[in-house]
PDB file of C-alpha atoms in Angstrom:
ATOM      1  CA  MET A   1     120.672  73.689-170.628  1.00  0.00           C
ATOM      2  CA  PRO A   2     119.817  76.612-170.821  1.00  0.00           C
ATOM      3  CA  HIS A   3     117.242  76.389-167.884  1.00  0.00           C
ATOM      4  CA  PHE A   4     115.613  79.862-167.854  1.00  0.00           C
ATOM      5  CA  ILE A   5     114.261  80.901-164.477  1.00  0.00           C
ATOM      6  CA  MET A   6     112.049  84.205-164.611  1.00  0.00           C
ATOM      7  CA  GLU A   7     110.877  85.727-160.946  1.00  0.00           C
ATOM      8  CA  TYR A   8     108.663  88.439-161.341  1.00  0.00           C
ATOM      9  CA  SER A   9     106.856  90.815-158.949  1.00  0.00           C
ATOM     10  CA  ALA A  10     103.075  89.665-158.675  1.00  0.00           C
ATOM     11  CA  ASN A  11     101.892  92.881-159.337  1.00  0.00           C
ATOM     12  CA  LEU A  12     102.972  92.386-163.034  1.00  0.00           C
ATOM     13  CA  ASP A  13     100.142  89.542-163.522  1.00  0.00           C
ATOM     14  CA  ASP A  14      97.992  91.349-165.919  1.00  0.00           C
ATOM     15  CA  ASP A  15     100.828  93.108-167.996  1.00  0.00           C
ATOM     16  CA  LEU A  16     102.756  89.829-168.708  1.00  0.00           C
ATOM     17  CA  ASP A  17     101.955  87.573-171.598  1.00  0.00           C
ATOM     18  CA  ILE A  18     104.359  84.787-170.061  1.00  0.00           C
ATOM     19  CA  PRO A  19     103.453  82.285-172.699  1.00  0.00           C
ATOM     20  CA  ALA A  20     104.448  84.702-175.766  1.00  0.00           C
ATOM     21  CA  LEU A  21     107.395  85.788-173.987  1.00  0.00           C
ATOM     22  CA  PHE A  22     108.925  82.074-173.147  1.00  0.00           C
ATOM     23  CA  GLU A  23     108.082  81.239-176.718  1.00  0.00           C
ATOM     24  CA  GLN A  24     110.486  84.040-177.912  1.00  0.00           C
ATOM     25  CA  LEU A  25     113.234  83.392-175.094  1.00  0.00           C
ATOM     26  CA  ASN A  26     113.196  79.641-176.446  1.00  0.00           C
ATOM     27  CA  ASN A  27     113.005  80.477-180.228  1.00  0.00           C
ATOM     28  CA  THR A  28     116.136  83.046-179.194  1.00  0.00           C
ATOM     29  CA  ALA A  29     118.051  80.208-177.507  1.00  0.00           C
ATOM     30  CA  ILE A  30     117.507  77.934-180.339  1.00  0.00           C
ATOM     31  CA  ALA A  31     118.331  80.621-182.928  1.00  0.00           C
ATOM     32  CA  THR A  32     121.972  81.093-181.075  1.00  0.00           C
ATOM     33  CA  GLY A  33     123.017  77.551-182.445  1.00  0.00           C
ATOM     34  CA  VAL A  34     124.780  77.015-178.927  1.00  0.00           C
ATOM     35  CA  PHE A  35     122.314  75.275-176.664  1.00  0.00           C
ATOM     36  CA  PRO A  36     120.771  72.008-177.664  1.00  0.00           C
ATOM     37  CA  ILE A  37     116.867  72.152-178.038  1.00  0.00           C
ATOM     38  CA  GLY A  38     116.105  69.303-175.944  1.00  0.00           C
ATOM     39  CA  GLY A  39     117.804  71.000-172.844  1.00  0.00           C
ATOM     40  CA  ILE A  40     115.899  74.270-172.913  1.00  0.00           C
ATOM     41  CA  ARG A  41     113.695  74.694-169.970  1.00  0.00           C
ATOM     42  CA  THR A  42     111.640  77.795-169.329  1.00  0.00           C
ATOM     43  CA  ARG A  43     109.817  78.561-166.094  1.00  0.00           C
ATOM     44  CA  ALA A  44     108.521  81.393-164.380  1.00  0.00           C
ATOM     45  CA  VAL A  45     108.388  82.239-160.572  1.00  0.00           C
ATOM     46  CA  ARG A  46     105.921  84.691-159.346  1.00  0.00           C
ATOM     47  CA  CYS A  47     106.963  86.558-156.344  1.00  0.00           C
ATOM     48  CA  GLU A  48     104.065  87.118-153.951  1.00  0.00           C
ATOM     49  CA  HIS A  49     106.409  89.240-151.248  1.00  0.00           C
ATOM     50  CA  TYR A  50     108.667  91.738-152.483  1.00  0.00           C
ATOM     51  CA  ARG A  51     109.946  94.892-151.840  1.00  0.00           C
ATOM     52  CA  ILE A  52     111.357  97.227-154.677  1.00  0.00           C
ATOM     53  CA  GLY A  53     113.300 100.632-154.225  1.00  0.00           C
ATOM     54  CA  GLU A  54     111.472 102.688-151.847  1.00  0.00           C
ATOM     55  CA  GLY A  55     108.597 100.275-151.219  1.00  0.00           C
ATOM     56  CA  ASP A  56     106.414 102.077-153.949  1.00  0.00           C
ATOM     57  CA  PRO A  57     103.745  99.494-154.414  1.00  0.00           C
ATOM     58  CA  GLU A  58     103.720 100.596-158.447  1.00  0.00           C
ATOM     59  CA  ASN A  59     107.471  99.331-158.758  1.00  0.00           C
ATOM     60  CA  THR A  60     107.609  96.101-160.634  1.00  0.00           C
ATOM     61  CA  PHE A  61     110.594  93.730-161.284  1.00  0.00           C
ATOM     62  CA  VAL A  62     111.505  90.940-163.543  1.00  0.00           C
ATOM     63  CA  HIS A  63     114.409  88.720-163.319  1.00  0.00           C
ATOM     64  CA  LEU A  64     115.748  86.136-165.515  1.00  0.00           C
ATOM     65  CA  THR A  65     118.598  83.606-164.904  1.00  0.00           C
ATOM     66  CA  ALA A  66     119.807  81.266-167.353  1.00  0.00           C
ATOM     67  CA  LYS A  67     121.588  78.433-165.924  1.00  0.00           C
ATOM     68  CA  VAL A  68     123.854  76.869-168.699  1.00  0.00           C
ATOM     69  CA  GLY A  69     126.117  73.814-169.032  1.00  0.00           C
ATOM     70  CA  SER A  70     129.889  74.497-168.566  1.00  0.00           C
ATOM     71  CA  GLY A  71     132.751  74.352-170.872  1.00  0.00           C
ATOM     72  CA  ARG A  72     131.709  76.894-173.596  1.00  0.00           C
ATOM     73  CA  ASP A  73     133.949  79.528-174.471  1.00  0.00           C
ATOM     74  CA  PRO A  74     133.010  82.825-172.641  1.00  0.00           C
ATOM     75  CA  GLU A  75     132.950  84.703-175.961  1.00  0.00           C
ATOM     76  CA  VAL A  76     129.981  82.382-177.228  1.00  0.00           C
ATOM     77  CA  LEU A  77     128.211  82.685-173.981  1.00  0.00           C
ATOM     78  CA  LYS A  78     128.510  86.479-173.944  1.00  0.00           C
ATOM     79  CA  ALA A  79     127.173  86.513-177.524  1.00  0.00           C
ATOM     80  CA  ALA A  80     124.367  84.289-176.362  1.00  0.00           C
ATOM     81  CA  ALA A  81     123.535  86.124-173.293  1.00  0.00           C
ATOM     82  CA  ASP A  82     123.539  89.556-175.510  1.00  0.00           C
ATOM     83  CA  LYS A  83     120.788  87.812-177.664  1.00  0.00           C
ATOM     84  CA  VAL A  84     118.582  86.477-175.047  1.00  0.00           C
ATOM     85  CA  PHE A  85     118.856  89.983-173.141  1.00  0.00           C
ATOM     86  CA  ALA A  86     117.792  91.885-176.099  1.00  0.00           C
ATOM     87  CA  THR A  87     114.899  89.472-176.734  1.00  0.00           C
ATOM     88  CA  PHE A  88     113.806  89.571-173.175  1.00  0.00           C
ATOM     89  CA  THR A  89     114.027  93.427-172.923  1.00  0.00           C
ATOM     90  CA  GLU A  90     112.281  93.823-176.228  1.00  0.00           C
ATOM     91  CA  CYS A  91     109.460  91.597-175.155  1.00  0.00           C
ATOM     92  CA  LEU A  92     108.995  93.384-172.120  1.00  0.00           C
ATOM     93  CA  GLN A  93     109.306  96.733-173.655  1.00  0.00           C
ATOM     94  CA  LEU A  94     105.641  97.952-173.733  1.00  0.00           C
ATOM     95  CA  VAL A  95     105.251  97.376-169.979  1.00  0.00           C
ATOM     96  CA  PHE A  96     108.398  99.171-169.227  1.00  0.00           C
ATOM     97  CA  ASP A  97     107.267 102.299-171.079  1.00  0.00           C
ATOM     98  CA  LYS A  98     104.138 102.226-168.792  1.00  0.00           C
ATOM     99  CA  ARG A  99     105.040 100.766-165.602  1.00  0.00           C
ATOM    100  CA  TYR A 100     108.233 101.355-162.949  1.00  0.00           C
ATOM    101  CA  MET A 101     110.210  98.253-163.857  1.00  0.00           C
ATOM    102  CA  SER A 102     113.525  96.934-162.936  1.00  0.00           C
ATOM    103  CA  ILE A 103     114.564  94.419-165.572  1.00  0.00           C
ATOM    104  CA  GLY A 104     117.464  92.077-164.886  1.00  0.00           C
ATOM    105  CA  PHE A 105     119.299  89.096-166.369  1.00  0.00           C
ATOM    106  CA  GLU A 106     122.334  86.681-165.523  1.00  0.00           C
ATOM    107  CA  MET A 107     123.535  84.012-167.213  1.00  0.00           C
ATOM    108  CA  THR A 108     125.290  81.223-164.967  1.00  0.00           C
ATOM    109  CA  GLU A 109     127.697  78.365-165.641  1.00  0.00           C
ATOM    110  CA  LEU A 110     126.826  75.140-163.585  1.00  0.00           C
ATOM    111  CA  HIS A 111     129.811  73.323-162.152  1.00  0.00           C
ATOM    112  CA  PRO A 112     131.123  70.799-164.388  1.00  0.00           C
ATOM    113  CA  VAL A 113     131.187  67.911-162.008  1.00  0.00           C
ATOM    114  CA  LEU A 114     128.582  68.875-159.410  1.00  0.00           C
ATOM    115  CA  ASN A 115     125.668  69.038-162.013  1.00  0.00           C
ATOM    116  CA  TYR A 116     123.720  66.102-162.229  1.00  0.00           C
ATOM    117  CA  LYS A 117     120.828  65.556-164.900  1.00  0.00           C
ATOM    118  CA  GLN A 118     119.157  62.613-166.999  1.00  0.00           C
ATOM    119  CA  ASN A 119     117.158  63.524-169.945  1.00  0.00           C
ATOM    120  CA  ASN A 120     115.640  61.678-172.706  1.00  0.00           C
ATOM    121  CA  ILE A 121     114.453  64.542-175.029  1.00  0.00           C
ATOM    122  CA  HIS A 122     117.569  64.540-176.833  1.00  0.00           C
ATOM    123  CA  GLN A 123     116.775  60.964-178.245  1.00  0.00           C
ATOM    124  CA  LYS A 124     113.013  62.174-179.121  1.00  0.00           C
ATOM    125  CA  LEU A 125     114.297  64.991-181.054  1.00  0.00           C
ATOM    126  CA  ALA A 126     116.977  63.167-182.454  1.00  0.00           C
ATOM    127  CA  SER A 127     114.149  60.606-183.863  1.00  0.00           C
ATOM    128  CA  ARG A 128     112.619  62.879-185.953  1.00  0.00           C
TER     129      ARG A 128
END
């Protein structure tokens, strides 16, 4: 963990460099020292149907959710979230400066019992 899920309005297709944005988000998550590298997942969901504000078709949105495992101190998560949001907004700044845009970010902690996973990527990274 974290799993980063970015939803964005389809009218941003020509403005977003999603691979570069994801590289920066992953680098930031790694640099926090809070999250294991093998647990980081980053994906985008293009939203074809949306309505933003008063419905002006020039309005855009990008919302990032970070789902993280439970058990970390809230202050540690807050510090990591602050760094992720700073990177996220910095990467989007050029688009924000030229488009009407809503940028959102939420970090949520997954349920400690009802969260299931199986991952052998940690083993691969440990063997390096």
